[in-house]
Amino acid sequence: MMETNLVILGLTIAFSTLAAILWSIFCPTRRLWPPQKYTALTPVLVWVPTFTLFAVLVILGILGWQAVAFPNWVRLGIGVPFIILGHLGVWSEVMKFGVPQTGGAVGELKTDGLYRFSRNPQYVADIAMVAGWLILSAAPSAMIVGAVAIAVLIAAPFAEEPWLEANYGQAYKNYRLRVRRFL
């Protein structure tokens, strides 16, 4: 029962977030992401669902630990490095970028650090973390929720790009021409 409730919670958060991102892609003048205005409530609306979804994935992974028969060399040789590299990547950029700007506040256009190689290194790192956990835990319920979470992380840049161009103009256009979206 607990696992079912966690799957429902995780899928609700992931699909709601995906719906908000798709809305923002197709209705950019009424977008939800990035937020049209960064307020004191914005961090709550961004980080509570994000960390709740990650917690759900961790718990589902523990509950279903190794239910899928991945070889240990795959689980440990791919899953663990993805998790470690993902954490290093995302947190190194959050520390340089700042939590508010990571959460949708307007700041400076970032083109150094990992942003030299990807326009979205934090999303790439988050995808690596989620995929690494799905591989390491080999838990079917985590895989279901994690697949939707990864879809969210893939879709998010498409909602952000018009916002970035509107806020950073030609500097962003030039950057977009030099650096790939993901890898």
Coordinates of N, CA and C in Angstrom, one line a residue:
M1 N 0.8 -1.2 0.0 CA 0.0 0.0 0.0 C 0.9 1.3 0.0
M2 N 1.9 1.3 0.8 CA 2.8 2.4 0.9 C 3.5 2.7 -0.5
E3 N 3.9 1.6 -1.1 CA 4.5 1.7 -2.4 C 3.6 2.3 -3.4
T4 N 2.3 1.8 -3.4 CA 1.3 2.3 -4.4 C 1.1 3.8 -4.1
N5 N 1.0 4.2 -2.9 CA 0.7 5.6 -2.6 C 1.9 6.5 -3.0
L6 N 3.1 6.0 -2.8 CA 4.3 6.7 -3.3 C 4.4 6.8 -4.8
V7 N 4.0 5.8 -5.5 CA 3.9 5.8 -7.0 C 2.9 6.9 -7.4
I8 N 1.8 6.9 -6.8 CA 0.7 7.9 -7.1 C 1.2 9.3 -6.8
L9 N 1.9 9.5 -5.7 CA 2.4 10.8 -5.3 C 3.5 11.2 -6.3
G10 N 4.4 10.3 -6.6 CA 5.5 10.6 -7.6 C 4.9 10.9 -9.0
L11 N 4.0 10.1 -9.4 CA 3.4 10.4 -10.8 C 2.6 11.6 -10.8
T12 N 1.9 12.0 -9.7 CA 1.2 13.2 -9.6 C 2.1 14.4 -9.8
I13 N 3.2 14.4 -9.0 CA 4.1 15.5 -9.1 C 4.8 15.6 -10.5
A14 N 5.2 14.4 -11.0 CA 5.9 14.4 -12.3 C 5.0 14.9 -13.4
F15 N 3.8 14.3 -13.5 CA 2.9 14.6 -14.5 C 2.4 16.1 -14.4
S16 N 2.2 16.6 -13.2 CA 1.8 18.0 -13.0 C 2.9 18.9 -13.5
T17 N 4.1 18.6 -13.1 CA 5.2 19.4 -13.6 C 5.4 19.3 -15.1
L18 N 5.2 18.1 -15.7 CA 5.3 18.0 -17.1 C 4.2 18.8 -17.8
A19 N 3.0 18.8 -17.2 CA 1.9 19.6 -17.8 C 2.2 21.1 -17.7
A20 N 2.7 21.5 -16.6 CA 3.1 22.9 -16.5 C 4.2 23.3 -17.5
I21 N 5.1 22.4 -17.7 CA 6.2 22.7 -18.7 C 5.6 22.7 -20.1
L22 N 4.7 21.8 -20.4 CA 4.1 21.7 -21.8 C 3.2 22.9 -22.0
W23 N 2.5 23.3 -21.0 CA 1.7 24.6 -21.0 C 2.6 25.7 -21.4
S24 N 3.8 25.8 -20.7 CA 4.7 26.9 -20.9 C 5.3 26.9 -22.3
I25 N 5.5 25.7 -22.8 CA 6.0 25.6 -24.2 C 5.0 26.1 -25.2
F26 N 3.8 25.7 -25.0 CA 2.8 26.0 -26.0 C 2.0 27.4 -25.8
C27 N 2.1 27.9 -24.6 CA 1.5 29.2 -24.2 C 2.6 30.1 -23.5
P28 N 3.7 30.4 -24.2 CA 4.8 31.1 -23.6 C 4.4 32.5 -23.0
T29 N 3.4 33.1 -23.5 CA 3.0 34.4 -22.8 C 2.3 34.2 -21.5
R30 N 1.8 33.0 -21.2 CA 1.2 32.7 -20.0 C 1.9 31.5 -19.3
R31 N 3.2 31.5 -19.5 CA 4.0 30.4 -19.0 C 4.0 30.2 -17.5
L32 N 4.2 29.0 -17.0 CA 4.3 28.7 -15.6 C 5.8 28.5 -15.3
W33 N 6.6 28.0 -16.3 CA 8.0 27.8 -16.1 C 8.8 28.4 -17.3
P34 N 9.8 29.1 -17.0 CA 10.2 29.8 -15.8 C 9.1 30.7 -15.3
P35 N 9.1 31.0 -14.0 CA 8.0 31.8 -13.5 C 8.0 33.2 -14.1
Q36 N 6.9 33.7 -14.4 CA 6.8 35.1 -14.9 C 7.3 36.1 -14.0
K37 N 7.2 35.9 -12.7 CA 7.7 36.8 -11.6 C 8.2 35.9 -10.5
Y38 N 9.4 36.2 -10.1 CA 10.0 35.4 -9.0 C 9.6 36.1 -7.7
T39 N 8.9 35.4 -6.8 CA 8.4 36.0 -5.5 C 8.9 35.1 -4.4
A40 N 8.6 35.5 -3.2 CA 9.0 34.7 -2.0 C 8.4 33.3 -2.0
L41 N 7.3 33.1 -2.7 CA 6.6 31.8 -2.8 C 7.3 30.9 -3.9
T42 N 7.9 31.5 -4.8 CA 8.5 30.7 -5.9 C 9.4 29.6 -5.5
P43 N 10.4 29.8 -4.5 CA 11.2 28.7 -4.1 C 10.4 27.5 -3.5
V44 N 9.3 27.8 -2.8 CA 8.5 26.8 -2.3 C 7.8 26.0 -3.4
L45 N 7.3 26.7 -4.4 CA 6.6 26.0 -5.5 C 7.6 25.2 -6.4
V46 N 8.9 25.6 -6.4 CA 9.9 24.9 -7.2 C 10.5 23.8 -6.4
W47 N 11.0 24.1 -5.2 CA 11.8 23.1 -4.5 C 11.1 22.0 -3.7
V48 N 9.9 22.4 -3.2 CA 9.2 21.3 -2.4 C 8.8 20.2 -3.4
P49 N 8.2 20.4 -4.5 CA 7.9 19.3 -5.4 C 9.1 18.6 -5.9
T50 N 10.1 19.3 -6.2 CA 11.4 18.7 -6.7 C 12.0 17.8 -5.7
F51 N 12.2 18.2 -4.5 CA 12.8 17.4 -3.5 C 11.8 16.3 -3.0
T52 N 10.6 16.5 -3.1 CA 9.6 15.5 -2.8 C 9.7 14.3 -3.8
L53 N 9.8 14.7 -5.1 CA 9.9 13.7 -6.1 C 11.1 12.9 -6.0
F54 N 12.3 13.6 -5.7 CA 13.5 12.9 -5.5 C 13.4 11.9 -4.3
A55 N 12.8 12.4 -3.2 CA 12.6 11.5 -2.1 C 11.8 10.3 -2.4
V56 N 10.7 10.5 -3.1 CA 9.8 9.4 -3.6 C 10.7 8.4 -4.4
L57 N 11.5 8.9 -5.3 CA 12.3 8.0 -6.1 C 13.3 7.2 -5.2
V58 N 13.9 7.8 -4.2 CA 14.8 7.1 -3.3 C 14.0 6.0 -2.5
I59 N 12.9 6.4 -2.0 CA 12.2 5.4 -1.2 C 11.7 4.3 -2.0
L60 N 11.1 4.6 -3.2 CA 10.7 3.5 -4.1 C 11.8 2.6 -4.5
G61 N 13.0 3.2 -4.7 CA 14.2 2.4 -5.0 C 14.6 1.4 -3.9
I62 N 14.5 1.9 -2.7 CA 14.8 1.1 -1.5 C 13.7 0.0 -1.4
L63 N 12.5 0.4 -1.5 CA 11.4 -0.6 -1.3 C 11.5 -1.7 -2.4
G64 N 11.9 -1.4 -3.6 CA 11.9 -2.4 -4.7 C 13.3 -2.9 -5.0
W65 N 14.2 -2.7 -4.1 CA 15.7 -2.9 -4.3 C 15.9 -4.2 -5.1
Q66 N 16.6 -4.1 -6.2 CA 17.1 -5.2 -7.1 C 16.0 -6.1 -7.5
A67 N 14.7 -5.7 -7.7 CA 13.7 -6.5 -8.2 C 13.9 -6.9 -9.7
V68 N 14.6 -6.0 -10.4 CA 14.9 -6.3 -11.8 C 16.4 -6.8 -11.7
A69 N 16.6 -7.8 -12.5 CA 17.9 -8.6 -12.4 C 18.9 -7.9 -13.3
F70 N 19.4 -6.7 -12.9 CA 20.5 -6.1 -13.6 C 21.8 -6.7 -13.0
P71 N 22.8 -7.0 -13.9 CA 24.0 -7.5 -13.3 C 24.7 -6.4 -12.4
N72 N 25.4 -6.9 -11.4 CA 26.0 -6.0 -10.5 C 27.0 -5.0 -11.2
W73 N 27.7 -5.5 -12.2 CA 28.6 -4.6 -12.9 C 27.8 -3.4 -13.6
V74 N 26.6 -3.6 -14.0 CA 25.8 -2.6 -14.5 C 25.3 -1.6 -13.4
R75 N 24.7 -2.3 -12.4 CA 24.2 -1.5 -11.3 C 25.3 -0.6 -10.6
L76 N 26.4 -1.2 -10.3 CA 27.5 -0.5 -9.6 C 28.4 0.2 -10.6
G77 N 28.7 -0.3 -11.8 CA 29.6 0.3 -12.7 C 29.0 1.4 -13.5
I78 N 27.7 1.4 -13.7 CA 27.0 2.5 -14.4 C 26.2 3.4 -13.4
G79 N 25.4 2.7 -12.6 CA 24.5 3.5 -11.7 C 25.2 4.4 -10.8
V80 N 26.2 3.8 -10.1 CA 26.9 4.6 -9.1 C 27.7 5.8 -9.7
P81 N 28.4 5.6 -10.8 CA 29.1 6.8 -11.4 C 28.1 7.8 -11.9
F82 N 27.0 7.4 -12.4 CA 26.0 8.4 -12.9 C 25.5 9.2 -11.7
I83 N 25.2 8.6 -10.6 CA 24.7 9.3 -9.4 C 25.8 10.3 -8.9
I84 N 27.0 9.8 -8.8 CA 28.1 10.7 -8.3 C 28.4 11.9 -9.2
L85 N 28.5 11.6 -10.5 CA 28.8 12.6 -11.5 C 27.6 13.6 -11.6
G86 N 26.4 13.1 -11.5 CA 25.2 13.9 -11.6 C 25.2 14.9 -10.4
H87 N 25.5 14.4 -9.2 CA 25.5 15.2 -8.0 C 26.6 16.3 -8.1
L88 N 27.8 15.9 -8.5 CA 28.9 16.8 -8.7 C 28.6 17.9 -9.7
G89 N 28.0 17.5 -10.8 CA 27.6 18.5 -11.8 C 26.6 19.4 -11.4
V90 N 25.5 18.9 -10.9 CA 24.4 19.8 -10.5 C 24.7 20.7 -9.4
W91 N 25.3 20.2 -8.3 CA 25.6 21.0 -7.2 C 26.8 22.0 -7.4
S92 N 27.7 21.7 -8.3 CA 28.8 22.6 -8.5 C 28.2 23.8 -9.3
E93 N 27.2 23.6 -10.2 CA 26.6 24.7 -10.9 C 25.6 25.5 -10.1
V94 N 24.9 24.8 -9.2 CA 23.9 25.5 -8.3 C 24.7 26.4 -7.4
M95 N 25.9 26.0 -6.9 CA 26.7 26.8 -6.0 C 27.2 28.1 -6.8
K96 N 27.6 27.9 -8.0 CA 28.0 29.1 -8.8 C 26.9 30.0 -9.3
F97 N 25.8 29.3 -9.7 CA 24.6 30.0 -10.3 C 23.8 30.6 -9.2
G98 N 23.6 30.0 -8.1 CA 22.8 30.5 -7.0 C 21.4 29.8 -7.0
V99 N 20.9 29.5 -5.9 CA 19.6 28.8 -5.8 C 18.5 29.6 -6.4
P100 N 18.4 31.0 -6.2 CA 17.2 31.7 -6.8 C 17.3 31.6 -8.3
Q101 N 18.4 31.8 -8.9 CA 18.5 31.8 -10.4 C 18.2 30.4 -10.9
T102 N 18.7 29.3 -10.2 CA 18.4 28.0 -10.6 C 16.9 27.7 -10.5
G103 N 16.2 28.4 -9.6 CA 14.8 28.3 -9.4 C 13.9 29.2 -10.3
G104 N 14.5 29.9 -11.2 CA 13.8 30.7 -12.1 C 13.9 32.2 -12.0
A105 N 14.7 32.7 -11.1 CA 14.9 34.2 -11.0 C 15.8 34.7 -12.1
V106 N 15.6 35.9 -12.6 CA 16.5 36.5 -13.6 C 17.8 36.8 -13.0
G107 N 18.9 36.5 -13.6 CA 20.2 36.9 -13.1 C 21.1 37.1 -14.3
E108 N 22.3 36.7 -14.2 CA 23.2 36.8 -15.4 C 23.2 35.6 -16.2
L109 N 23.4 35.7 -17.5 CA 23.5 34.6 -18.4 C 24.8 33.9 -18.1
K110 N 24.7 32.6 -17.8 CA 25.9 31.8 -17.4 C 26.4 31.0 -18.6
T111 N 27.6 31.2 -19.0 CA 28.2 30.5 -20.1 C 29.5 29.9 -19.8
D112 N 29.9 29.9 -18.5 CA 31.2 29.3 -18.1 C 30.9 28.0 -17.4
G113 N 32.0 27.4 -16.8 CA 31.8 26.2 -16.1 C 31.3 25.1 -17.0
L114 N 30.4 24.3 -16.5 CA 29.8 23.2 -17.3 C 28.9 23.8 -18.4
Y115 N 28.5 25.1 -18.3 CA 27.7 25.7 -19.3 C 28.5 26.0 -20.6
R116 N 29.8 25.8 -20.6 CA 30.6 25.8 -21.8 C 30.3 24.7 -22.7
F117 N 29.8 23.5 -22.1 CA 29.6 22.3 -22.9 C 28.2 22.0 -23.1
S118 N 27.3 22.5 -22.3 CA 25.9 22.2 -22.4 C 25.1 23.5 -22.0
R119 N 24.0 23.8 -22.7 CA 23.2 24.9 -22.2 C 22.4 24.5 -21.0
N120 N 22.3 23.3 -20.7 CA 21.5 22.8 -19.6 C 22.2 21.7 -18.8
P121 N 23.4 22.0 -18.3 CA 24.1 21.0 -17.6 C 23.5 20.5 -16.3
Q122 N 22.7 21.4 -15.6 CA 22.0 21.0 -14.4 C 20.9 19.9 -14.8
Y123 N 20.2 20.1 -15.9 CA 19.2 19.1 -16.3 C 19.9 17.8 -16.7
V124 N 21.0 17.9 -17.4 CA 21.8 16.7 -17.8 C 22.2 16.0 -16.5
A125 N 22.7 16.7 -15.5 CA 23.2 16.1 -14.3 C 22.0 15.5 -13.5
D126 N 20.9 16.2 -13.5 CA 19.7 15.6 -12.8 C 19.3 14.3 -13.5
I127 N 19.3 14.3 -14.9 CA 18.9 13.1 -15.6 C 19.9 12.0 -15.3
A128 N 21.2 12.3 -15.2 CA 22.2 11.3 -14.8 C 21.9 10.7 -13.4
M129 N 21.6 11.6 -12.5 CA 21.3 11.2 -11.1 C 20.1 10.2 -11.1
V130 N 19.0 10.6 -11.7 CA 17.8 9.8 -11.7 C 18.1 8.5 -12.4
A131 N 18.7 8.5 -13.6 CA 19.0 7.3 -14.3 C 19.9 6.4 -13.5
G132 N 20.9 7.0 -12.9 CA 21.8 6.2 -12.1 C 21.1 5.5 -10.9
W133 N 20.2 6.2 -10.3 CA 19.4 5.6 -9.2 C 18.5 4.5 -9.7
L134 N 17.9 4.7 -10.9 CA 17.1 3.7 -11.4 C 17.9 2.4 -11.7
I135 N 19.1 2.6 -12.2 CA 19.9 1.5 -12.6 C 20.4 0.8 -11.3
L136 N 20.9 1.6 -10.3 CA 21.4 1.0 -9.1 C 20.3 0.3 -8.3
S137 N 19.2 0.9 -8.1 CA 18.2 0.3 -7.3 C 17.5 -0.8 -8.0
A138 N 17.4 -0.8 -9.4 CA 16.7 -1.8 -10.1 C 15.3 -2.1 -9.6
A139 N 14.6 -1.0 -9.3 CA 13.3 -1.1 -8.7 C 12.2 -0.7 -9.7
P140 N 11.3 -1.6 -10.1 CA 10.3 -1.3 -11.1 C 9.4 0.0 -10.8
S141 N 9.0 0.2 -9.6 CA 8.2 1.3 -9.3 C 8.9 2.6 -9.4
A142 N 10.2 2.6 -9.0 CA 11.1 3.8 -9.2 C 11.3 4.0 -10.7
M143 N 11.4 3.0 -11.5 CA 11.6 3.2 -12.9 C 10.4 3.8 -13.6
I144 N 9.2 3.5 -13.1 CA 8.0 4.1 -13.7 C 8.0 5.6 -13.4
V145 N 8.1 5.9 -12.1 CA 8.1 7.4 -11.7 C 9.3 8.1 -12.3
G146 N 10.5 7.4 -12.3 CA 11.7 8.0 -12.8 C 11.6 8.3 -14.3
A147 N 11.0 7.5 -15.1 CA 10.8 7.7 -16.5 C 10.1 9.1 -16.8
V148 N 9.0 9.3 -16.0 CA 8.3 10.6 -16.2 C 9.1 11.7 -15.7
A149 N 9.9 11.5 -14.6 CA 10.8 12.6 -14.1 C 11.8 13.0 -15.1
I150 N 12.4 12.0 -15.8 CA 13.3 12.2 -16.9 C 12.7 13.0 -18.0
A151 N 11.4 12.6 -18.4 CA 10.7 13.3 -19.4 C 10.6 14.8 -19.1
V152 N 10.3 15.1 -17.8 CA 10.2 16.5 -17.3 C 11.5 17.2 -17.5
L153 N 12.6 16.6 -17.2 CA 13.9 17.2 -17.3 C 14.3 17.4 -18.7
I154 N 13.9 16.5 -19.6 CA 14.1 16.7 -21.1 C 13.3 17.9 -21.6
A155 N 12.1 18.0 -21.2 CA 11.1 19.0 -21.7 C 11.4 20.4 -21.2
A156 N 11.9 20.5 -20.0 CA 12.1 21.8 -19.4 C 12.9 22.9 -20.2
P157 N 14.0 22.5 -20.8 CA 14.7 23.5 -21.6 C 13.9 24.1 -22.7
F158 N 13.0 23.4 -23.3 CA 12.1 23.9 -24.3 C 11.2 25.0 -23.9
A159 N 10.8 25.0 -22.6 CA 10.0 26.1 -22.0 C 10.9 27.2 -21.7
E160 N 12.2 27.0 -21.3 CA 13.1 28.0 -20.9 C 13.7 28.8 -22.0
E161 N 13.9 28.2 -23.1 CA 14.6 28.9 -24.2 C 14.0 30.2 -24.7
P162 N 12.7 30.3 -24.9 CA 12.1 31.6 -25.3 C 12.3 32.7 -24.1
W163 N 12.2 32.2 -22.9 CA 12.4 33.1 -21.8 C 13.8 33.6 -21.7
L164 N 14.8 32.7 -21.9 CA 16.2 33.1 -22.0 C 16.5 34.1 -23.1
E165 N 15.9 33.8 -24.3 CA 16.1 34.8 -25.4 C 15.5 36.1 -25.1
A166 N 14.3 36.1 -24.4 CA 13.7 37.4 -24.1 C 14.5 38.2 -23.0
N167 N 15.1 37.5 -22.1 CA 15.8 38.1 -21.0 C 17.2 38.5 -21.4
Y168 N 17.9 37.7 -22.2 CA 19.3 37.9 -22.5 C 19.6 38.2 -23.9
G169 N 18.6 38.3 -24.8 CA 18.7 38.8 -26.1 C 19.8 38.2 -27.0
Q170 N 20.6 39.0 -27.6 CA 21.6 38.6 -28.6 C 22.7 37.7 -27.9
A171 N 23.0 38.0 -26.7 CA 24.0 37.2 -25.9 C 23.5 35.8 -25.8
Y172 N 22.2 35.6 -25.6 CA 21.8 34.2 -25.5 C 21.7 33.6 -26.9
K173 N 21.3 34.3 -27.9 CA 21.3 33.8 -29.3 C 22.7 33.4 -29.7
N174 N 23.7 34.2 -29.4 CA 25.0 33.8 -29.8 C 25.5 32.5 -29.0
Y175 N 25.2 32.5 -27.8 CA 25.5 31.3 -26.9 C 24.8 30.1 -27.5
R176 N 23.5 30.2 -27.8 CA 22.8 29.1 -28.4 C 23.4 28.5 -29.6
L177 N 24.0 29.4 -30.4 CA 24.6 28.9 -31.7 C 25.9 28.2 -31.4
R178 N 26.6 28.5 -30.3 CA 27.9 27.8 -30.0 C 27.8 26.6 -29.2
V179 N 26.8 26.5 -28.3 CA 26.7 25.4 -27.3 C 25.4 24.6 -27.5
R180 N 25.6 23.2 -27.5 CA 24.4 22.3 -27.7 C 23.5 22.4 -26.5
R181 N 22.2 22.0 -26.7 CA 21.2 22.1 -25.7 C 21.5 21.1 -24.5
F182 N 21.9 19.9 -24.9 CA 22.2 18.9 -23.8 C 23.6 18.5 -23.8
L183 N 24.1 17.7 -24.7 CA 25.5 17.3 -24.7 C 26.2 17.7 -26.0

